[in-house]
Amino acid sequence: PNGSQATAWEVLVLPAGSPIPTGPGIPVTSTTYVANGLTPGTPYVFYVRAICSPTDASLWSPLNFASLPVNDECANASFAIVNQNLNCVQSTPGTLAGATASLPATTCGGAGAANDDVWFTFTATAATHIISFNNVTPATALGYAIYQGTCDGLTQIGCNSGAGLVGGTTY
């Protein structure tokens, strides 16, 4: 807490929506804590409380956060399932939880630059493809850009459209 002279704390990292802890946490004596073993792109709640004495502790203070998705940056783009015709029968799972803004910035899908983008890659087999993203978390209206090239030299070739592609080209 503010103004506290505490030099020891307890911390817990739990799945988002978990109730306030009722028992002890992990004891720490540093103002930094590294949580290991988190699942990429998953919402969590970080609880911390000051240990004032062996018999006195502050209330748990929660902080919501999400771990970075695996495909948060272009270099780690995930494979997107491409429907082989205009029937939308296959979908690609994904999450925006914990995603951060990447360059190049795009305004596809609405006003302002994307601030929570994730990256996918696919190889076109036709001039037009349907790529479906279902059950995206958190639920939001999606805008997307299609790029060609390498991560350090991308050229935007589409905005919210999978038309005008070249078969055999990776996007």
Short mmCIF file of N, CA and C in Angstrom, two decimals:
data_model
loop_
_atom_site.label_atom_id
_atom_site.label_comp_id
_atom_site.label_asym_id
_atom_site.label_seq_id
_atom_site.Cartn_x
_atom_site.Cartn_y
_atom_site.Cartn_z
N PRO A 1 0.82 -1.19 0.00
CA PRO A 1 0.00 0.00 0.00
C PRO A 1 0.86 1.26 0.00
N ASN A 2 0.28 2.36 -0.43
CA ASN A 2 1.01 3.63 -0.45
C ASN A 2 1.46 4.00 0.95
N GLY A 3 2.69 4.44 1.08
CA GLY A 3 3.22 4.86 2.36
C GLY A 3 3.68 3.71 3.21
N SER A 4 3.53 2.48 2.71
CA SER A 4 3.91 1.30 3.48
C SER A 4 5.43 1.18 3.55
N GLN A 5 5.91 0.68 4.66
CA GLN A 5 7.33 0.41 4.84
C GLN A 5 7.60 -1.08 4.69
N ALA A 6 6.68 -1.80 4.08
CA ALA A 6 6.80 -3.25 3.95
C ALA A 6 8.04 -3.62 3.15
N THR A 7 8.66 -4.70 3.53
CA THR A 7 9.80 -5.25 2.80
C THR A 7 9.54 -6.70 2.39
N ALA A 8 8.35 -7.17 2.65
CA ALA A 8 7.96 -8.53 2.26
C ALA A 8 6.51 -8.49 1.75
N TRP A 9 6.24 -9.34 0.77
CA TRP A 9 4.92 -9.40 0.16
C TRP A 9 4.56 -10.84 -0.13
N GLU A 10 3.31 -11.04 -0.47
CA GLU A 10 2.85 -12.30 -1.01
C GLU A 10 2.20 -12.01 -2.35
N VAL A 11 2.42 -12.88 -3.32
CA VAL A 11 1.86 -12.71 -4.66
C VAL A 11 1.21 -14.01 -5.10
N LEU A 12 0.24 -13.89 -5.99
CA LEU A 12 -0.40 -15.02 -6.65
C LEU A 12 -0.79 -14.59 -8.06
N VAL A 13 -0.59 -15.45 -9.03
CA VAL A 13 -1.07 -15.24 -10.39
C VAL A 13 -2.08 -16.34 -10.67
N LEU A 14 -3.32 -15.92 -10.93
CA LEU A 14 -4.42 -16.85 -11.11
C LEU A 14 -5.15 -16.56 -12.42
N PRO A 15 -5.90 -17.53 -12.96
CA PRO A 15 -6.70 -17.26 -14.15
C PRO A 15 -7.66 -16.09 -13.90
N ALA A 16 -7.88 -15.28 -14.93
CA ALA A 16 -8.81 -14.15 -14.80
C ALA A 16 -10.15 -14.65 -14.31
N GLY A 17 -10.78 -13.87 -13.45
CA GLY A 17 -12.07 -14.22 -12.90
C GLY A 17 -12.00 -15.04 -11.63
N SER A 18 -10.77 -15.40 -11.22
CA SER A 18 -10.62 -16.16 -9.97
C SER A 18 -11.03 -15.29 -8.79
N PRO A 19 -11.59 -15.90 -7.75
CA PRO A 19 -11.96 -15.12 -6.57
C PRO A 19 -10.72 -14.63 -5.83
N ILE A 20 -10.94 -13.62 -5.00
CA ILE A 20 -9.85 -13.08 -4.17
C ILE A 20 -9.33 -14.21 -3.29
N PRO A 21 -8.00 -14.37 -3.23
CA PRO A 21 -7.44 -15.46 -2.43
C PRO A 21 -7.85 -15.35 -0.95
N THR A 22 -7.99 -16.50 -0.32
CA THR A 22 -8.32 -16.52 1.10
C THR A 22 -7.15 -17.06 1.92
N GLY A 23 -6.18 -17.65 1.25
CA GLY A 23 -5.03 -18.21 1.95
C GLY A 23 -3.76 -17.47 1.61
N PRO A 24 -2.64 -18.06 1.99
CA PRO A 24 -1.35 -17.41 1.74
C PRO A 24 -0.97 -17.46 0.27
N GLY A 25 -0.07 -16.56 -0.10
CA GLY A 25 0.46 -16.53 -1.45
C GLY A 25 1.91 -16.96 -1.45
N ILE A 26 2.60 -16.65 -2.52
CA ILE A 26 4.02 -16.95 -2.65
C ILE A 26 4.80 -15.82 -1.99
N PRO A 27 5.62 -16.11 -0.99
CA PRO A 27 6.37 -15.04 -0.31
C PRO A 27 7.48 -14.50 -1.21
N VAL A 28 7.60 -13.17 -1.25
CA VAL A 28 8.67 -12.51 -2.00
C VAL A 28 9.21 -11.35 -1.17
N THR A 29 10.47 -11.01 -1.40
CA THR A 29 11.08 -9.87 -0.71
C THR A 29 11.63 -8.86 -1.70
N SER A 30 11.26 -8.99 -2.96
CA SER A 30 11.69 -8.08 -4.02
C SER A 30 10.46 -7.36 -4.58
N THR A 31 10.66 -6.18 -5.11
CA THR A 31 9.55 -5.44 -5.70
C THR A 31 9.28 -5.89 -7.14
N THR A 32 10.03 -6.87 -7.63
CA THR A 32 9.75 -7.46 -8.94
C THR A 32 9.45 -8.94 -8.76
N TYR A 33 8.61 -9.46 -9.64
CA TYR A 33 8.24 -10.86 -9.59
C TYR A 33 8.05 -11.35 -11.02
N VAL A 34 8.66 -12.47 -11.37
CA VAL A 34 8.52 -13.06 -12.68
C VAL A 34 7.66 -14.31 -12.55
N ALA A 35 6.54 -14.30 -13.24
CA ALA A 35 5.64 -15.47 -13.24
C ALA A 35 6.03 -16.37 -14.40
N ASN A 36 6.27 -17.62 -14.14
CA ASN A 36 6.64 -18.59 -15.17
C ASN A 36 5.49 -19.54 -15.43
N GLY A 37 5.53 -20.19 -16.58
CA GLY A 37 4.55 -21.21 -16.90
C GLY A 37 3.19 -20.69 -17.33
N LEU A 38 3.11 -19.42 -17.73
CA LEU A 38 1.83 -18.87 -18.17
C LEU A 38 1.50 -19.33 -19.58
N THR A 39 0.24 -19.51 -19.86
CA THR A 39 -0.21 -19.90 -21.19
C THR A 39 -0.29 -18.66 -22.07
N PRO A 40 0.33 -18.68 -23.28
CA PRO A 40 0.28 -17.51 -24.16
C PRO A 40 -1.14 -17.07 -24.47
N GLY A 41 -1.33 -15.74 -24.55
CA GLY A 41 -2.63 -15.17 -24.93
C GLY A 41 -3.74 -15.46 -23.95
N THR A 42 -3.42 -15.54 -22.67
CA THR A 42 -4.41 -15.90 -21.66
C THR A 42 -4.56 -14.78 -20.64
N PRO A 43 -5.80 -14.41 -20.29
CA PRO A 43 -6.02 -13.40 -19.25
C PRO A 43 -5.75 -13.97 -17.85
N TYR A 44 -5.10 -13.18 -17.02
CA TYR A 44 -4.79 -13.55 -15.64
C TYR A 44 -5.11 -12.39 -14.72
N VAL A 45 -5.10 -12.68 -13.42
CA VAL A 45 -5.17 -11.64 -12.40
C VAL A 45 -3.98 -11.87 -11.47
N PHE A 46 -3.25 -10.79 -11.22
CA PHE A 46 -2.07 -10.81 -10.35
C PHE A 46 -2.51 -10.20 -9.02
N TYR A 47 -2.38 -10.98 -7.95
CA TYR A 47 -2.71 -10.50 -6.61
C TYR A 47 -1.42 -10.27 -5.82
N VAL A 48 -1.37 -9.16 -5.09
CA VAL A 48 -0.22 -8.86 -4.22
C VAL A 48 -0.74 -8.26 -2.92
N ARG A 49 -0.04 -8.57 -1.83
CA ARG A 49 -0.36 -7.93 -0.55
C ARG A 49 0.92 -7.79 0.25
N ALA A 50 0.97 -6.74 1.04
CA ALA A 50 2.13 -6.48 1.91
C ALA A 50 2.03 -7.32 3.16
N ILE A 51 3.16 -7.86 3.59
CA ILE A 51 3.24 -8.58 4.86
C ILE A 51 3.87 -7.60 5.85
N CYS A 52 3.05 -7.09 6.72
CA CYS A 52 3.48 -6.05 7.65
C CYS A 52 4.16 -6.63 8.88
N SER A 53 3.72 -7.80 9.30
CA SER A 53 4.32 -8.52 10.43
C SER A 53 3.89 -9.98 10.30
N PRO A 54 4.41 -10.87 11.11
CA PRO A 54 3.99 -12.27 11.02
C PRO A 54 2.49 -12.48 11.23
N THR A 55 1.82 -11.53 11.83
CA THR A 55 0.39 -11.69 12.10
C THR A 55 -0.47 -10.63 11.40
N ASP A 56 0.15 -9.81 10.54
CA ASP A 56 -0.59 -8.71 9.90
C ASP A 56 -0.22 -8.60 8.43
N ALA A 57 -1.23 -8.64 7.55
CA ALA A 57 -1.02 -8.48 6.11
C ALA A 57 -2.09 -7.53 5.57
N SER A 58 -1.74 -6.81 4.53
CA SER A 58 -2.71 -5.92 3.90
C SER A 58 -3.73 -6.77 3.13
N LEU A 59 -4.74 -6.11 2.58
CA LEU A 59 -5.71 -6.79 1.73
C LEU A 59 -5.05 -7.12 0.39
N TRP A 60 -5.55 -8.14 -0.28
CA TRP A 60 -5.05 -8.47 -1.61
C TRP A 60 -5.42 -7.37 -2.59
N SER A 61 -4.47 -6.92 -3.40
CA SER A 61 -4.72 -5.94 -4.46
C SER A 61 -4.62 -6.64 -5.80
N PRO A 62 -5.69 -6.61 -6.61
CA PRO A 62 -5.65 -7.31 -7.90
C PRO A 62 -5.18 -6.41 -9.04
N LEU A 63 -4.55 -7.02 -10.01
CA LEU A 63 -4.16 -6.34 -11.25
C LEU A 63 -4.41 -7.32 -12.39
N ASN A 64 -5.27 -6.94 -13.33
CA ASN A 64 -5.57 -7.80 -14.48
C ASN A 64 -4.54 -7.60 -15.57
N PHE A 65 -4.14 -8.68 -16.21
CA PHE A 65 -3.23 -8.62 -17.34
C PHE A 65 -3.44 -9.86 -18.19
N ALA A 66 -2.82 -9.89 -19.34
CA ALA A 66 -2.85 -11.09 -20.20
C ALA A 66 -1.44 -11.33 -20.71
N SER A 67 -1.08 -12.58 -20.83
CA SER A 67 0.22 -12.94 -21.38
C SER A 67 0.19 -12.72 -22.89
N LEU A 68 1.37 -12.44 -23.46
CA LEU A 68 1.44 -12.20 -24.90
C LEU A 68 1.04 -13.44 -25.68
N PRO A 69 0.26 -13.27 -26.75
CA PRO A 69 -0.01 -14.41 -27.62
C PRO A 69 1.28 -14.83 -28.33
N VAL A 70 1.37 -16.07 -28.71
CA VAL A 70 2.57 -16.57 -29.41
C VAL A 70 2.83 -15.76 -30.67
N ASN A 71 1.77 -15.39 -31.39
CA ASN A 71 1.90 -14.69 -32.67
C ASN A 71 1.72 -13.17 -32.54
N ASP A 72 2.21 -12.60 -31.46
CA ASP A 72 2.09 -11.16 -31.23
C ASP A 72 2.91 -10.34 -32.22
N GLU A 73 3.98 -10.91 -32.75
CA GLU A 73 4.84 -10.20 -33.71
C GLU A 73 4.91 -10.98 -35.02
N CYS A 74 5.19 -10.29 -36.10
CA CYS A 74 5.26 -10.86 -37.43
C CYS A 74 6.18 -12.08 -37.49
N ALA A 75 7.33 -12.02 -36.85
CA ALA A 75 8.31 -13.12 -36.92
C ALA A 75 7.76 -14.43 -36.36
N ASN A 76 6.71 -14.37 -35.56
CA ASN A 76 6.13 -15.57 -34.97
C ASN A 76 4.71 -15.82 -35.48
N ALA A 77 4.44 -15.43 -36.72
CA ALA A 77 3.11 -15.60 -37.30
C ALA A 77 2.66 -17.05 -37.23
N SER A 78 1.40 -17.26 -36.87
CA SER A 78 0.81 -18.59 -36.82
C SER A 78 0.23 -18.95 -38.18
N PHE A 79 0.17 -20.23 -38.48
CA PHE A 79 -0.41 -20.69 -39.73
C PHE A 79 -1.92 -20.51 -39.71
N ALA A 80 -2.47 -19.87 -40.73
CA ALA A 80 -3.92 -19.69 -40.86
C ALA A 80 -4.47 -20.74 -41.82
N ILE A 81 -5.55 -21.36 -41.42
CA ILE A 81 -6.22 -22.34 -42.27
C ILE A 81 -6.94 -21.59 -43.39
N VAL A 82 -6.67 -21.97 -44.63
CA VAL A 82 -7.26 -21.31 -45.78
C VAL A 82 -8.32 -22.22 -46.38
N ASN A 83 -9.54 -21.72 -46.51
CA ASN A 83 -10.59 -22.47 -47.18
C ASN A 83 -10.24 -22.53 -48.68
N GLN A 84 -10.39 -23.69 -49.28
CA GLN A 84 -9.96 -23.89 -50.66
C GLN A 84 -10.97 -23.39 -51.69
N ASN A 85 -12.12 -22.93 -51.22
CA ASN A 85 -13.10 -22.31 -52.11
C ASN A 85 -13.79 -21.22 -51.30
N LEU A 86 -14.88 -20.70 -51.80
CA LEU A 86 -15.54 -19.59 -51.10
C LEU A 86 -16.53 -20.06 -50.05
N ASN A 87 -16.53 -21.34 -49.74
CA ASN A 87 -17.33 -21.87 -48.64
C ASN A 87 -16.50 -21.80 -47.37
N CYS A 88 -17.08 -21.27 -46.36
CA CYS A 88 -16.37 -21.08 -45.10
C CYS A 88 -16.60 -22.30 -44.21
N VAL A 89 -15.80 -23.34 -44.40
CA VAL A 89 -15.99 -24.59 -43.67
C VAL A 89 -14.92 -24.83 -42.61
N GLN A 90 -13.79 -24.16 -42.71
CA GLN A 90 -12.70 -24.31 -41.74
C GLN A 90 -12.42 -22.95 -41.10
N SER A 91 -12.01 -22.98 -39.85
CA SER A 91 -11.69 -21.72 -39.19
C SER A 91 -10.38 -21.85 -38.44
N THR A 92 -9.79 -20.70 -38.16
CA THR A 92 -8.52 -20.61 -37.44
C THR A 92 -8.79 -20.02 -36.07
N PRO A 93 -8.35 -20.70 -35.00
CA PRO A 93 -8.54 -20.12 -33.66
C PRO A 93 -7.53 -19.01 -33.42
N GLY A 94 -7.87 -18.10 -32.52
CA GLY A 94 -6.94 -17.03 -32.20
C GLY A 94 -7.38 -16.27 -30.97
N THR A 95 -6.48 -15.46 -30.48
CA THR A 95 -6.79 -14.60 -29.35
C THR A 95 -6.11 -13.25 -29.54
N LEU A 96 -6.76 -12.22 -29.05
CA LEU A 96 -6.16 -10.89 -28.99
C LEU A 96 -5.76 -10.55 -27.56
N ALA A 97 -6.10 -11.42 -26.62
CA ALA A 97 -5.77 -11.18 -25.21
C ALA A 97 -4.25 -11.00 -25.07
N GLY A 98 -3.83 -9.88 -24.53
CA GLY A 98 -2.42 -9.61 -24.32
C GLY A 98 -1.68 -9.09 -25.53
N ALA A 99 -2.35 -8.99 -26.68
CA ALA A 99 -1.68 -8.54 -27.90
C ALA A 99 -1.27 -7.08 -27.79
N THR A 100 -0.17 -6.75 -28.48
CA THR A 100 0.35 -5.39 -28.49
C THR A 100 0.42 -4.88 -29.92
N ALA A 101 0.59 -3.60 -30.08
CA ALA A 101 0.69 -2.99 -31.41
C ALA A 101 2.01 -3.38 -32.06
N SER A 102 1.97 -3.57 -33.37
CA SER A 102 3.15 -3.91 -34.15
C SER A 102 3.26 -2.97 -35.33
N LEU A 103 4.44 -2.93 -35.92
CA LEU A 103 4.65 -2.17 -37.14
C LEU A 103 4.73 -3.13 -38.30
N PRO A 104 4.26 -2.77 -39.47
CA PRO A 104 3.67 -1.48 -39.81
C PRO A 104 2.25 -1.36 -39.25
N ALA A 105 1.89 -0.14 -38.86
CA ALA A 105 0.55 0.12 -38.34
C ALA A 105 -0.43 0.15 -39.50
N THR A 106 -1.66 -0.25 -39.24
CA THR A 106 -2.69 -0.22 -40.25
C THR A 106 -3.95 0.42 -39.67
N THR A 107 -4.77 0.97 -40.52
CA THR A 107 -6.06 1.51 -40.08
C THR A 107 -7.19 0.67 -40.65
N CYS A 108 -6.88 -0.51 -41.18
CA CYS A 108 -7.93 -1.40 -41.69
C CYS A 108 -8.89 -1.73 -40.57
N GLY A 109 -10.17 -1.58 -40.83
CA GLY A 109 -11.17 -1.97 -39.84
C GLY A 109 -11.69 -0.84 -39.00
N GLY A 110 -11.19 0.36 -39.14
CA GLY A 110 -11.75 1.44 -38.34
C GLY A 110 -10.76 2.56 -38.14
N ALA A 111 -11.21 3.53 -37.38
CA ALA A 111 -10.38 4.72 -37.13
C ALA A 111 -9.22 4.37 -36.22
N GLY A 112 -8.12 5.00 -36.48
CA GLY A 112 -6.95 4.82 -35.62
C GLY A 112 -6.14 3.60 -36.00
N ALA A 113 -4.94 3.55 -35.48
CA ALA A 113 -4.05 2.43 -35.77
C ALA A 113 -4.41 1.24 -34.91
N ALA A 114 -4.14 0.06 -35.44
CA ALA A 114 -4.38 -1.17 -34.67
C ALA A 114 -3.50 -1.14 -33.43
N ASN A 115 -4.06 -1.53 -32.30
CA ASN A 115 -3.27 -1.52 -31.06
C ASN A 115 -3.23 -2.88 -30.40
N ASP A 116 -3.78 -3.87 -31.05
CA ASP A 116 -3.80 -5.21 -30.46
C ASP A 116 -3.77 -6.25 -31.56
N ASP A 117 -2.75 -6.15 -32.41
CA ASP A 117 -2.70 -7.03 -33.57
C ASP A 117 -1.96 -8.33 -33.27
N VAL A 118 -2.33 -9.36 -34.02
CA VAL A 118 -1.64 -10.64 -34.03
C VAL A 118 -1.39 -11.00 -35.49
N TRP A 119 -0.47 -11.93 -35.70
CA TRP A 119 0.00 -12.22 -37.06
C TRP A 119 -0.28 -13.67 -37.45
N PHE A 120 -0.74 -13.84 -38.69
CA PHE A 120 -0.97 -15.15 -39.28
C PHE A 120 -0.32 -15.18 -40.66
N THR A 121 0.00 -16.34 -41.13
CA THR A 121 0.57 -16.50 -42.47
C THR A 121 -0.18 -17.60 -43.20
N PHE A 122 -0.26 -17.48 -44.52
CA PHE A 122 -0.87 -18.50 -45.36
C PHE A 122 -0.30 -18.37 -46.76
N THR A 123 -0.40 -19.45 -47.52
CA THR A 123 0.01 -19.43 -48.92
C THR A 123 -1.26 -19.55 -49.77
N ALA A 124 -1.43 -18.59 -50.66
CA ALA A 124 -2.62 -18.56 -51.52
C ALA A 124 -2.56 -19.70 -52.53
N THR A 125 -3.70 -20.28 -52.81
CA THR A 125 -3.82 -21.28 -53.87
C THR A 125 -4.78 -20.79 -54.95
N ALA A 126 -5.38 -19.62 -54.73
CA ALA A 126 -6.33 -19.03 -55.68
C ALA A 126 -6.26 -17.51 -55.53
N ALA A 127 -7.00 -16.80 -56.39
CA ALA A 127 -7.01 -15.34 -56.35
C ALA A 127 -7.82 -14.79 -55.18
N THR A 128 -8.76 -15.59 -54.66
CA THR A 128 -9.61 -15.16 -53.55
C THR A 128 -9.71 -16.31 -52.55
N HIS A 129 -9.59 -15.97 -51.29
CA HIS A 129 -9.72 -16.97 -50.23
C HIS A 129 -10.62 -16.44 -49.13
N ILE A 130 -11.24 -17.37 -48.43
CA ILE A 130 -11.99 -17.07 -47.22
C ILE A 130 -11.18 -17.61 -46.07
N ILE A 131 -10.84 -16.75 -45.14
CA ILE A 131 -10.17 -17.17 -43.91
C ILE A 131 -11.08 -16.75 -42.77
N SER A 132 -11.51 -17.71 -41.97
CA SER A 132 -12.47 -17.44 -40.91
C SER A 132 -11.80 -17.55 -39.55
N PHE A 133 -12.02 -16.54 -38.72
CA PHE A 133 -11.54 -16.55 -37.34
C PHE A 133 -12.77 -16.57 -36.45
N ASN A 134 -12.98 -17.70 -35.77
CA ASN A 134 -14.14 -17.85 -34.90
C ASN A 134 -13.71 -17.86 -33.45
N ASN A 135 -14.64 -17.47 -32.59
CA ASN A 135 -14.41 -17.48 -31.15
C ASN A 135 -13.17 -16.69 -30.75
N VAL A 136 -12.97 -15.56 -31.41
CA VAL A 136 -11.83 -14.71 -31.07
C VAL A 136 -12.06 -14.12 -29.69
N THR A 137 -11.04 -14.17 -28.85
CA THR A 137 -11.15 -13.59 -27.51
C THR A 137 -10.13 -12.48 -27.37
N PRO A 138 -10.45 -11.37 -26.75
CA PRO A 138 -11.80 -11.00 -26.36
C PRO A 138 -12.63 -10.68 -27.60
N ALA A 139 -13.94 -10.86 -27.49
CA ALA A 139 -14.84 -10.63 -28.62
C ALA A 139 -14.76 -9.17 -29.06
N THR A 140 -14.54 -8.97 -30.33
CA THR A 140 -14.40 -7.62 -30.86
C THR A 140 -14.62 -7.65 -32.36
N ALA A 141 -14.92 -6.51 -32.95
CA ALA A 141 -15.00 -6.41 -34.40
C ALA A 141 -13.56 -6.43 -34.93
N LEU A 142 -13.30 -7.27 -35.89
CA LEU A 142 -11.94 -7.41 -36.41
C LEU A 142 -11.77 -6.66 -37.71
N GLY A 143 -10.63 -6.04 -37.86
CA GLY A 143 -10.18 -5.51 -39.13
C GLY A 143 -8.87 -6.21 -39.44
N TYR A 144 -8.55 -6.38 -40.70
CA TYR A 144 -7.29 -7.03 -41.00
C TYR A 144 -6.65 -6.45 -42.25
N ALA A 145 -5.35 -6.57 -42.29
CA ALA A 145 -4.56 -6.18 -43.45
C ALA A 145 -3.85 -7.42 -43.96
N ILE A 146 -3.65 -7.49 -45.27
CA ILE A 146 -2.87 -8.57 -45.86
C ILE A 146 -1.59 -7.97 -46.39
N TYR A 147 -0.48 -8.59 -45.99
CA TYR A 147 0.85 -8.11 -46.38
C TYR A 147 1.57 -9.17 -47.19
N GLN A 148 2.49 -8.70 -48.02
CA GLN A 148 3.38 -9.56 -48.76
C GLN A 148 4.80 -9.11 -48.46
N GLY A 149 5.73 -10.04 -48.42
CA GLY A 149 7.13 -9.71 -48.17
C GLY A 149 7.62 -10.34 -46.89
N THR A 150 8.75 -9.86 -46.42
CA THR A 150 9.32 -10.36 -45.17
C THR A 150 8.98 -9.40 -44.05
N CYS A 151 9.12 -9.85 -42.83
CA CYS A 151 8.72 -9.02 -41.68
C CYS A 151 9.41 -7.66 -41.64
N ASP A 152 10.63 -7.58 -42.16
CA ASP A 152 11.33 -6.28 -42.13
C ASP A 152 11.11 -5.48 -43.41
N GLY A 153 10.25 -5.96 -44.31
CA GLY A 153 9.96 -5.23 -45.53
C GLY A 153 8.59 -5.61 -46.09
N LEU A 154 7.54 -5.36 -45.32
CA LEU A 154 6.19 -5.73 -45.71
C LEU A 154 5.54 -4.67 -46.59
N THR A 155 4.74 -5.13 -47.55
CA THR A 155 3.93 -4.25 -48.38
C THR A 155 2.48 -4.65 -48.19
N GLN A 156 1.64 -3.69 -47.78
CA GLN A 156 0.22 -3.99 -47.60
C GLN A 156 -0.42 -4.11 -48.97
N ILE A 157 -1.11 -5.23 -49.21
CA ILE A 157 -1.76 -5.44 -50.51
C ILE A 157 -3.27 -5.58 -50.39
N GLY A 158 -3.78 -5.64 -49.17
CA GLY A 158 -5.22 -5.77 -48.98
C GLY A 158 -5.65 -5.23 -47.64
N CYS A 159 -6.90 -4.77 -47.62
CA CYS A 159 -7.47 -4.24 -46.39
C CYS A 159 -8.88 -4.81 -46.25
N ASN A 160 -9.06 -5.75 -45.31
CA ASN A 160 -10.35 -6.37 -45.06
C ASN A 160 -10.91 -7.09 -46.28
N SER A 161 -10.03 -7.60 -47.12
CA SER A 161 -10.44 -8.36 -48.30
C SER A 161 -9.36 -9.37 -48.63
N GLY A 162 -9.81 -10.60 -48.96
CA GLY A 162 -8.89 -11.64 -49.38
C GLY A 162 -8.94 -11.86 -50.87
N ALA A 163 -9.17 -10.79 -51.65
CA ALA A 163 -9.25 -10.88 -53.10
C ALA A 163 -7.98 -10.30 -53.73
N GLY A 164 -7.68 -10.70 -54.96
CA GLY A 164 -6.53 -10.17 -55.67
C GLY A 164 -5.23 -10.86 -55.29
N LEU A 165 -5.33 -12.05 -54.73
CA LEU A 165 -4.14 -12.79 -54.31
C LEU A 165 -3.53 -13.52 -55.50
N VAL A 166 -2.29 -13.94 -55.35
CA VAL A 166 -1.59 -14.69 -56.40
C VAL A 166 -1.29 -16.08 -55.85
N GLY A 167 -1.79 -17.10 -56.56
CA GLY A 167 -1.57 -18.47 -56.13
C GLY A 167 -0.08 -18.76 -55.97
N GLY A 168 0.27 -19.48 -54.91
CA GLY A 168 1.65 -19.83 -54.63
C GLY A 168 2.40 -18.78 -53.84
N THR A 169 1.79 -17.64 -53.60
CA THR A 169 2.43 -16.55 -52.86
C THR A 169 2.07 -16.66 -51.38
N THR A 170 3.06 -16.45 -50.51
CA THR A 170 2.84 -16.46 -49.08
C THR A 170 2.53 -15.06 -48.61
N TYR A 171 1.49 -14.96 -47.81
CA TYR A 171 1.05 -13.67 -47.28
C TYR A 171 1.09 -13.72 -45.77
#
